[in-house]
mmCIF file of C-alpha atoms in Angstrom:
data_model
loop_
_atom_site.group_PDB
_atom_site.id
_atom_site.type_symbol
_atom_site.label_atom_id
_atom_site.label_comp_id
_atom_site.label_asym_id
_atom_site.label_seq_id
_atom_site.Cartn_x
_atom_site.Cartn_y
_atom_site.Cartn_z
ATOM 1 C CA UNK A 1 16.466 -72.425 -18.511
ATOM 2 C CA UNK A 2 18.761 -69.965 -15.959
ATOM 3 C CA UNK A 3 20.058 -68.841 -19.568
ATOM 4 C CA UNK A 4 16.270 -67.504 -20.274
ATOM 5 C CA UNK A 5 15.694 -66.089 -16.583
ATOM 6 C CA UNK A 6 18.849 -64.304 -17.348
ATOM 7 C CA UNK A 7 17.897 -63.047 -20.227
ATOM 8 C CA UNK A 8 14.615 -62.163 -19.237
ATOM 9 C CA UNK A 9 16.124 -59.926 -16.083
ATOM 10 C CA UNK A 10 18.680 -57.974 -18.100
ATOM 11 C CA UNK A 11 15.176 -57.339 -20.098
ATOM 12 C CA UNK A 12 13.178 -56.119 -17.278
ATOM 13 C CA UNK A 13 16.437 -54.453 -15.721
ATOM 14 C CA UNK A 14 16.497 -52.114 -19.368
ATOM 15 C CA UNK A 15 12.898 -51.578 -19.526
ATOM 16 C CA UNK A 16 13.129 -50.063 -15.886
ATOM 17 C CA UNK A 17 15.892 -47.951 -16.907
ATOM 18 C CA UNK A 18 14.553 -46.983 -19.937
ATOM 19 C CA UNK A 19 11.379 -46.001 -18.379
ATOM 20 C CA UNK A 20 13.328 -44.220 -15.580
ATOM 21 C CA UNK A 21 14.676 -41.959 -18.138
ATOM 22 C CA UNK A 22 11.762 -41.461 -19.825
ATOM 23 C CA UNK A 23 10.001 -40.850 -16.466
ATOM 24 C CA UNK A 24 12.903 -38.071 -15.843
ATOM 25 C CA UNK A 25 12.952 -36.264 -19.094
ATOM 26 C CA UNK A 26 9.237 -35.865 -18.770
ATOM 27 C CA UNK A 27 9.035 -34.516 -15.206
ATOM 28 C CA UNK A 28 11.659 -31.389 -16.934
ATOM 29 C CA UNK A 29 9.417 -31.403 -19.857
ATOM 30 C CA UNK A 30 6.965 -31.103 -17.520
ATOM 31 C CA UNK A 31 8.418 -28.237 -15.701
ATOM 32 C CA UNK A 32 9.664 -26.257 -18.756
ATOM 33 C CA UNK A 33 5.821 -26.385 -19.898
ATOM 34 C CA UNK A 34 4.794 -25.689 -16.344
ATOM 35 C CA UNK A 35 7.186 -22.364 -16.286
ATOM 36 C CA UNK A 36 6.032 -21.413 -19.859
ATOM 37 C CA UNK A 37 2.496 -22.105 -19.026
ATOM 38 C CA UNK A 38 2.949 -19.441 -15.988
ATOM 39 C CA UNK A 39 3.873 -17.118 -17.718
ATOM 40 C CA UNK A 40 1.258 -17.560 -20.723
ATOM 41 C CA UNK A 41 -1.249 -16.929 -17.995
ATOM 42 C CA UNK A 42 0.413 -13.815 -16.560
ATOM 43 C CA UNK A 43 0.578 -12.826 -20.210
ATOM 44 C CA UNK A 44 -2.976 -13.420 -20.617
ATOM 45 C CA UNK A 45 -4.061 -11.933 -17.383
ATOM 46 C CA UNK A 46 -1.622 -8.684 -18.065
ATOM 47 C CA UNK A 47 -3.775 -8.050 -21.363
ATOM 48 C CA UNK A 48 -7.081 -8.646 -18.844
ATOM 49 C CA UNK A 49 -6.048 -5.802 -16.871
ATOM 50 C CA UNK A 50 -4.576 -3.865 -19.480
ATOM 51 C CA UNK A 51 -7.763 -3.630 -21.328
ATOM 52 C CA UNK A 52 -10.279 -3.374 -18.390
ATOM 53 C CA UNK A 53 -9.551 0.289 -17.307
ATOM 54 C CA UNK A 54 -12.820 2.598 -18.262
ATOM 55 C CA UNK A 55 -10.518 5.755 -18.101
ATOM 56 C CA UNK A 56 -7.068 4.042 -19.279
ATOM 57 C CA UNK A 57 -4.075 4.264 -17.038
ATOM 58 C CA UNK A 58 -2.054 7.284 -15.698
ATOM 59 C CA UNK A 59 1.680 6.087 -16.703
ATOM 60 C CA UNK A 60 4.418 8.148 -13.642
ATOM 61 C CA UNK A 61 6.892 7.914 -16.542
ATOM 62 C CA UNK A 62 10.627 8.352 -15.410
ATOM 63 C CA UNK A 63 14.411 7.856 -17.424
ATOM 64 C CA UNK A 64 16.820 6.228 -16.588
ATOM 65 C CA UNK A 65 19.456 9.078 -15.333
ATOM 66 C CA UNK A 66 20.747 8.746 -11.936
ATOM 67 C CA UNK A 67 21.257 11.820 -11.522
ATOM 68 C CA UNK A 68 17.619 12.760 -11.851
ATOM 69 C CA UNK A 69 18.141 15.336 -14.653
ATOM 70 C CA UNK A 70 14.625 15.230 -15.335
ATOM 71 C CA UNK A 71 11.101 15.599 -13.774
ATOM 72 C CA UNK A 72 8.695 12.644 -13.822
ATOM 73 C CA UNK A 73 6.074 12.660 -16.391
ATOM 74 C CA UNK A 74 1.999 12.240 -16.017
ATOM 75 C CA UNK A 75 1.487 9.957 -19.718
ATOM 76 C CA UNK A 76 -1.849 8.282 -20.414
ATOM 77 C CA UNK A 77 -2.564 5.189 -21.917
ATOM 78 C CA UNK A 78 -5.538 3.401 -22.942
ATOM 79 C CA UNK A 79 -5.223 -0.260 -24.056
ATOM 80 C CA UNK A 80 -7.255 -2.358 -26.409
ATOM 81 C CA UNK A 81 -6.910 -5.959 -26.798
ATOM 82 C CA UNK A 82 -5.935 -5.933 -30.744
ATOM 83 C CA UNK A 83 -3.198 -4.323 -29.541
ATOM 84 C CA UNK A 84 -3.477 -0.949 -29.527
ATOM 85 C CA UNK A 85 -2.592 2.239 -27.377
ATOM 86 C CA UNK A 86 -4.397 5.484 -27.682
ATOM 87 C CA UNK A 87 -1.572 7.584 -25.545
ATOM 88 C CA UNK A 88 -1.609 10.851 -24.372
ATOM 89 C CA UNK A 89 0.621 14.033 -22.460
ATOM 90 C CA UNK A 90 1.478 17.573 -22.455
ATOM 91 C CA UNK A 91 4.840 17.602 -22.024
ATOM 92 C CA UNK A 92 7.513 19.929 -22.603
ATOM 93 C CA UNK A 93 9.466 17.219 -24.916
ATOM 94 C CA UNK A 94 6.298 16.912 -27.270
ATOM 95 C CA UNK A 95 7.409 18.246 -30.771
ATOM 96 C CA UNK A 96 6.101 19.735 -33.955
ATOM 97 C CA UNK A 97 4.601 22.483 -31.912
ATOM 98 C CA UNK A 98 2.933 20.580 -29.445
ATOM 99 C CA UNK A 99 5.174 21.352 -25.943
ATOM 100 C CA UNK A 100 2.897 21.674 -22.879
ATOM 101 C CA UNK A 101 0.283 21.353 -24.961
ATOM 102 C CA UNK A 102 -2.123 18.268 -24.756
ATOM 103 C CA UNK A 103 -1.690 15.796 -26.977
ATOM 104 C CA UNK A 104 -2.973 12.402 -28.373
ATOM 105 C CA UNK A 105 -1.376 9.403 -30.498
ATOM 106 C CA UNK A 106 -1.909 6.090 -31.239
ATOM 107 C CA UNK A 107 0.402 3.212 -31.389
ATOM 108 C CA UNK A 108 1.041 -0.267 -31.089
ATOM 109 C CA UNK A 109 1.878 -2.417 -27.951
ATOM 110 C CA UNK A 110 2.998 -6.005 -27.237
ATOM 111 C CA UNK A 111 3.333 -7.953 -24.515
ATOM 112 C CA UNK A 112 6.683 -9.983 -24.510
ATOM 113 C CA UNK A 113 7.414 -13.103 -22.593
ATOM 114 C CA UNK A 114 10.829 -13.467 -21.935
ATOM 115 C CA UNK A 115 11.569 -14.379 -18.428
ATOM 116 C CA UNK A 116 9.165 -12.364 -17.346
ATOM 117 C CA UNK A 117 6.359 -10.327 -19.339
ATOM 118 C CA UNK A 118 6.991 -7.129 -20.973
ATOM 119 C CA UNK A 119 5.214 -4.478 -22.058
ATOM 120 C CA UNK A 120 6.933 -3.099 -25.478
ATOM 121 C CA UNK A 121 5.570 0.172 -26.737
ATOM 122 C CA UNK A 122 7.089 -1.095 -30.092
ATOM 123 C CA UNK A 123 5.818 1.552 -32.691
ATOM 124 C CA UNK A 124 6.533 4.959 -32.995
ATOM 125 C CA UNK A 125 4.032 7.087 -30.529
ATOM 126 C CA UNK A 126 4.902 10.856 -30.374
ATOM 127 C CA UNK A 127 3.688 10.725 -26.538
ATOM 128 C CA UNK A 128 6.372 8.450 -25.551
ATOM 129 C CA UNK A 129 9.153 7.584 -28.197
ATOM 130 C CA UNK A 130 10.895 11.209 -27.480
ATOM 131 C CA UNK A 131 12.366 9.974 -24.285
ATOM 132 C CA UNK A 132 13.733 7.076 -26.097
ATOM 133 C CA UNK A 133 14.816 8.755 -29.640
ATOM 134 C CA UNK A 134 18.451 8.797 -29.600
ATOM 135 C CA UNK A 135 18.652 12.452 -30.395
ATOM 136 C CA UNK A 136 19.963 15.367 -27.998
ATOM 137 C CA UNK A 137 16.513 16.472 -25.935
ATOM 138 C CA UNK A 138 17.681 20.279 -26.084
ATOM 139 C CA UNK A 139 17.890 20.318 -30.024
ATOM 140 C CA UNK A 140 15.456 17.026 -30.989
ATOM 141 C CA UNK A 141 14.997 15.954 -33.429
ATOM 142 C CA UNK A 142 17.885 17.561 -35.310
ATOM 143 C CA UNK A 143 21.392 16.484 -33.566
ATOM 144 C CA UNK A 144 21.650 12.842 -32.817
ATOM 145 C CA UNK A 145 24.237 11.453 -30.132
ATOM 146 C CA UNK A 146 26.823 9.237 -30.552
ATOM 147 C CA UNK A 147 26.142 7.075 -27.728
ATOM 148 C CA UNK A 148 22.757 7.253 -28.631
ATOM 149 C CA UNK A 149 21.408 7.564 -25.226
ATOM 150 C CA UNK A 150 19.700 10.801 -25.885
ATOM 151 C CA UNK A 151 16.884 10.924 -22.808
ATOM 152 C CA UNK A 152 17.369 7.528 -21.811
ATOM 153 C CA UNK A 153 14.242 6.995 -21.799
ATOM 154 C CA UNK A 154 12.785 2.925 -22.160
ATOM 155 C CA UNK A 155 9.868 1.467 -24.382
ATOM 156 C CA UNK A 156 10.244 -1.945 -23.261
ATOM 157 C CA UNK A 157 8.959 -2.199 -19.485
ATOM 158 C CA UNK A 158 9.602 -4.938 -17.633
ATOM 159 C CA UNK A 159 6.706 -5.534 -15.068
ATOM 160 C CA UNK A 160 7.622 -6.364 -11.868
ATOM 161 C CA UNK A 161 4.422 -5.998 -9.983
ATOM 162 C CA UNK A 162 0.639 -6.208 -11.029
ATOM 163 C CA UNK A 163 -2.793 -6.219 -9.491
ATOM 164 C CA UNK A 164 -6.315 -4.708 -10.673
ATOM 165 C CA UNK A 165 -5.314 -1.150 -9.816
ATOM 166 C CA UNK A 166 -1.882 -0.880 -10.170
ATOM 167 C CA UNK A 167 1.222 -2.288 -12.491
ATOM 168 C CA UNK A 168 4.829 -1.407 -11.664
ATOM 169 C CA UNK A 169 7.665 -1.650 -14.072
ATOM 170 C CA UNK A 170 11.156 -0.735 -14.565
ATOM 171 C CA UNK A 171 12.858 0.437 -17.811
ATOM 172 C CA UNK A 172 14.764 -2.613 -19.779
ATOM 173 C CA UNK A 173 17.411 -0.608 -20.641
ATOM 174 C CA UNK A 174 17.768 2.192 -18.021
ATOM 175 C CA UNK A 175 16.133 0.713 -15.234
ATOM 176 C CA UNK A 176 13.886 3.705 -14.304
ATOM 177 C CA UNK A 177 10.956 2.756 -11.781
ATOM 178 C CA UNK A 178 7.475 3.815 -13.690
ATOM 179 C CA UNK A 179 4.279 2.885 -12.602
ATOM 180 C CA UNK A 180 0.734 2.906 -14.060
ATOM 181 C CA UNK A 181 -2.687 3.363 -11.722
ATOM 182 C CA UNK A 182 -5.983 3.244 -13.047
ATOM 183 C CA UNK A 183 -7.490 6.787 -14.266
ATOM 184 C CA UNK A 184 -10.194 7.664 -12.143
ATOM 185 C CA UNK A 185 -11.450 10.955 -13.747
ATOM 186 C CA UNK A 186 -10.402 11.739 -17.490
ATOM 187 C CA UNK A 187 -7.390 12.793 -18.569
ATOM 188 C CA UNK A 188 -7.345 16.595 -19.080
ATOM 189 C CA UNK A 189 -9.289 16.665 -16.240
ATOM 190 C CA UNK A 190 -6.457 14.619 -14.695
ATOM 191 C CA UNK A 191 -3.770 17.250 -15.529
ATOM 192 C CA UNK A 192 -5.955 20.102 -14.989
ATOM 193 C CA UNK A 193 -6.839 19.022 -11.328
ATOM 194 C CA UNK A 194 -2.845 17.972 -11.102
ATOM 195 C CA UNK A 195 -1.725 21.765 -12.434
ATOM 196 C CA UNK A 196 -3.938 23.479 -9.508
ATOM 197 C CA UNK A 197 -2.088 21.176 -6.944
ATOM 198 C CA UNK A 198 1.494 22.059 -8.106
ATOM 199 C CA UNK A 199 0.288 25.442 -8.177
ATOM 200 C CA UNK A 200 -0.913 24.837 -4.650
ATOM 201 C CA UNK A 201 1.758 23.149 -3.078
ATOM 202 C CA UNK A 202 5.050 25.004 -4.917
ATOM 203 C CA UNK A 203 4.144 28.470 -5.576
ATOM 204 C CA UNK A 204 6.600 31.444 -7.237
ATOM 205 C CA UNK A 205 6.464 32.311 -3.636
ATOM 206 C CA UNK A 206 8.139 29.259 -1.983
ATOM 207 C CA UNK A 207 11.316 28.261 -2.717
ATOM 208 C CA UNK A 208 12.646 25.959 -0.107
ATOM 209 C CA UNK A 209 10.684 23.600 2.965
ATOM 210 C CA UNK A 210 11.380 21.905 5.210
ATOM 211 C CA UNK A 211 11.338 17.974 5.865
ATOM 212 C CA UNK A 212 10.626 16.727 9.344
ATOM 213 C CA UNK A 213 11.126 13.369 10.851
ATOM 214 C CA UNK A 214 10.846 12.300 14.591
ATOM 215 C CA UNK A 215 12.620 15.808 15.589
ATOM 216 C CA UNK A 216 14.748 15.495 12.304
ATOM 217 C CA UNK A 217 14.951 18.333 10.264
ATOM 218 C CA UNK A 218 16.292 18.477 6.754
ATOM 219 C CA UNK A 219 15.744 21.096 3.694
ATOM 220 C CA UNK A 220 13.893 20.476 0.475
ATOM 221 C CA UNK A 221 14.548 23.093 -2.777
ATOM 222 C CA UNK A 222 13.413 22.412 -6.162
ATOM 223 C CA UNK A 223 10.341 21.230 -5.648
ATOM 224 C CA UNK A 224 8.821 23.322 -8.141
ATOM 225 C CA UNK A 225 10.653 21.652 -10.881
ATOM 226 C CA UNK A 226 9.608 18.206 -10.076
ATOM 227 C CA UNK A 227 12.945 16.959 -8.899
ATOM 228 C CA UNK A 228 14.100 17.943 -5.374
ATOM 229 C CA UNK A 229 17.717 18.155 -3.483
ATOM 230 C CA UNK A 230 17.263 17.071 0.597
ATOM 231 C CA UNK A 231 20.348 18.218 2.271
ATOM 232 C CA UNK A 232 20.838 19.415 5.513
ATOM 233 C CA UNK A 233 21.333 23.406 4.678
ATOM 234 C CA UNK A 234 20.078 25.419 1.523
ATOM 235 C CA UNK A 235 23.281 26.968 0.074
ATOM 236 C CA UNK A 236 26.438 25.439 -0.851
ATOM 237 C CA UNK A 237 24.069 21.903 0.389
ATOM 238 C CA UNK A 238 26.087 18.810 1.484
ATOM 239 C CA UNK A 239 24.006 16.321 -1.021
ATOM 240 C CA UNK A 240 23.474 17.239 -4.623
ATOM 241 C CA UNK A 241 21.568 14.034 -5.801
ATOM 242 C CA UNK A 242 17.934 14.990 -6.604
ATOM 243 C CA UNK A 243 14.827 13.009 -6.471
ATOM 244 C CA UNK A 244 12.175 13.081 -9.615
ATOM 245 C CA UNK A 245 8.406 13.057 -8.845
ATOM 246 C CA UNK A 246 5.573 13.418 -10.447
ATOM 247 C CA UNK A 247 2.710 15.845 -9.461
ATOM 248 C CA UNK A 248 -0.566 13.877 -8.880
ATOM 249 C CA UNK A 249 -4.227 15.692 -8.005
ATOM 250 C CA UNK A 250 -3.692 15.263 -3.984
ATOM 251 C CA UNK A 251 0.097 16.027 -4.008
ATOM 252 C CA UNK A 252 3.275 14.082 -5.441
ATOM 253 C CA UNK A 253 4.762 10.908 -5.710
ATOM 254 C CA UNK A 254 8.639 10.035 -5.865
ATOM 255 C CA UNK A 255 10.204 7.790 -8.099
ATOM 256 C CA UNK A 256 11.569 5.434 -5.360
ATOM 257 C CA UNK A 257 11.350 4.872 -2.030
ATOM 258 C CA UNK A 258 13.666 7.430 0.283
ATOM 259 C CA UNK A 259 13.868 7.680 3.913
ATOM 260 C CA UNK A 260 14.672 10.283 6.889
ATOM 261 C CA UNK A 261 15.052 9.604 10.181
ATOM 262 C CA UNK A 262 14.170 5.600 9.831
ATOM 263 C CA UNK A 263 10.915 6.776 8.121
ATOM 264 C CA UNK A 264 10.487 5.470 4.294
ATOM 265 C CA UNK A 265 8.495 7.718 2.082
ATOM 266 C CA UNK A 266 7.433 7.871 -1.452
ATOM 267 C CA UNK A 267 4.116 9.600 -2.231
ATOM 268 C CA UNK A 268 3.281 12.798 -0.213
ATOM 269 C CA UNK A 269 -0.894 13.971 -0.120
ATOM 270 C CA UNK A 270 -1.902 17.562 1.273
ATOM 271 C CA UNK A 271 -3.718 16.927 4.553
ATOM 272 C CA UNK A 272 -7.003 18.144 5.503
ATOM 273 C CA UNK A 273 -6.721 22.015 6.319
ATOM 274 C CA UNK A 274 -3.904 22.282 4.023
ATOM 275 C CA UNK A 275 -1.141 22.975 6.630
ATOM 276 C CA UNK A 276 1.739 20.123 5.353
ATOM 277 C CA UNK A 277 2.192 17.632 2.697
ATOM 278 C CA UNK A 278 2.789 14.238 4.535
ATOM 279 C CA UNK A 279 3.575 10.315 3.191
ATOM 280 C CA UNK A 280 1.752 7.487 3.575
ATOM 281 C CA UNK A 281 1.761 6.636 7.622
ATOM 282 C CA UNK A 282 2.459 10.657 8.514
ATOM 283 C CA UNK A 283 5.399 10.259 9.984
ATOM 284 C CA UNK A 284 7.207 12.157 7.412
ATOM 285 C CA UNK A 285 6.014 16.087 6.764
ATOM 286 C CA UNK A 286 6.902 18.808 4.410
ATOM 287 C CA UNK A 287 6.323 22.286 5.073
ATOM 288 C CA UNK A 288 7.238 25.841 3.676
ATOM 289 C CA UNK A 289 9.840 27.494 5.310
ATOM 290 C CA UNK A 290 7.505 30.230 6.501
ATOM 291 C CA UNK A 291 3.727 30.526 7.161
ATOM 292 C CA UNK A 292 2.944 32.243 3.469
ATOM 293 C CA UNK A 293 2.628 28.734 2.802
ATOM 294 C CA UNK A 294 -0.504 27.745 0.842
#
C-alpha cells in the first residue's frame, strides 16, 4: 500500500512539473504572439492613416549625408490601401527632362514588420528612387559609383513616430530624419504657395542674417539654398557643418532639432507683420542683416 502512495506522488509530482512547463512555454508563446500581435495592429493602423489623407501627405524628404550636401525636398504622396502610391515633386534630380518641373508617378508601397513597421517604397518611382539609385547625382543616370552610395538617399523608412497628422521616420540605411504631414491644400498649390515664401524670406538681395537668442547673436548664410552654416562671423566662419531644411508655405523647417543659447529650434514661421522668422516658442529669431529685409 505505501508502495502505491509512492507511486501515486512521484505521479502527481510529474504531472505538476509537466504542467509547470507547459504553463511556462505558453506564457512566452504568449508574449511572442502578444509582441507580434502589437505590431500587426500598428501595421494595420499605419495603413488607416496612410490611406485617410484627402490631399495625401507632404513627405520633408532628406539623405543621409552628414555633411548636409543637399537641400531638403517637398515630395508628395498619396496612399491607397491596395498598395499603391501616386507620388509627386519638382525637383532638380527629376530626369528625362523633368528637373524643377512638376511631376507625377506611381508606384508600389509596403509596409514591413520587422521590429518595428516600415514603410518600403519598393518599386521603382521616378519621384523618389533618384536619391537612392546608386549612380553619381551630377551625371545620373550614366556613371554609377563603386560604393554605390550615389545620393544616399533611403526607400525603406523606418517609422518612429505616428499620429493622425503626422508620421516621422528615419532612413534604414542612412538614417536621415524625414517626416510626412497631412496636405492641407493641393499639391502645386502646395509648392506654388511654398516658392512665394522662399522668395519672401531669402531674396537675391539677402545673403546673410542674423540668429538671436537671449542676447546671443550668431550668423546664418546659405539660406537661400536650403541648407544653412550658423557660425559666429560670415567669412573664413568657425563652423562649416550646414543644416538642410525644407521650405514650407509659412517659412522652413530643419531636419533636426538645433539649439542656440539653451533654446531648441526646428521649424521657423514668418510672424505677423513680416519683421523676423521665429521657432516654435519665439525665443529663437532670424533676421536680415539690414532693414531691406522683406
Amino acid at each position: 500500500m505505501k508502495k502505491d502512495i509512492r507511486t501515486i506522488a512521484l505521479g502527481v509530482a510529474l504531472a505538476v512539473t509537466a504542467l509547470t512547463g507547459c504553463s511556462r512555454f505558453e506564457e512566452e508563446d504568449l508574449f511572442d504572439e502578444s509582441a507580434a500581435l502589437r505590431i500587426e495592429h500598428n501595421s494595420d493602423k499605419l495603413q488607416d492613416i496612410l490611406v485617410d489623407a484627402p490631399e495625401g501627405w507632404v513627405m520633408q524628404y532628406y539623405t543621409g549625408r552628414g555633411e548636409a550636401v543637399f537641400e531638403g525636398f517637398n515630395l508628395f504622396a498619396k496612399f491607397e490601401k491596395s498598395g499603391k502610391v501616386l507620388m509627386a515633386g519638382d525637383h532638380r534630380y527629376l530626369r528625362d527632362g523633368h528637373a524643377n518641373q512638376y511631376t507625377e508617378a506611381a508606384s508600389l508601397y509596403e509596409i514591413i514588420r520587422e521590429d518595428g513597421l516600415v514603410l518600403a517604397f519598393n518599386t521603382w518611382n521616378d519621384i523618389l528612387t533618384p536619391f537612392v539609385d546608386p549612380v553619381a547625382y551630377w551625371a545620373a543616370p550614366d556613371v554609377l559609383l563603386k560604393d554605390g552610395a550615389g545620393m544616399e538617399g533611403d526607400q525603406n523608412l523606418v517609422v518612429t513616430s505616428m499620429s493622425e497628422d503626422e508620421i516621422t521616420f528615419r532612413g534604414e540605411r542612412y538614417s536621415a530624419q524625414i517626416r510626412m504631414v497631412k496636405a492641407d491644400r493641393d499639391w502645386q498649390t502646395y509648392l506654388a504657395d511654398t516658392k512665394a515664401m522662399k522668395e519672401r524670406i531669402t531674396s537675391d538681395a539677402i545673403s546673410s542674417y542674423y540668429i538671436t537668442a537671449d542676447g546671443t547673436t550668431m550668423y546664418c548664410v546659405g539660406l537661400r539654398d536650403g541648407r544653412y552654416r550658423i557660425s559666429e562671423r560670415v567669412k573664413d566662419p568657425l563652423q562649416t557643418d550646414s543644416i538642410s531644411c525644407c521650405f514650407t508655405p509659412t517659412g522652413f523647417r530643419n531636419e533636426s532639432v538645433s539649439t542656440l543659447a539653451g533654446h531648441s529650434f526646428q521649424e521657423f514661421t514668418l510672424n505677423e507683420d513680416g519683421s523676423a522668422l521665429v521657432n516654435e516658442d519665439g525665443t529663437v529669431r532670424i533676421v536680415a542683416t539690414w532693414d531691406t529685409y522683406l
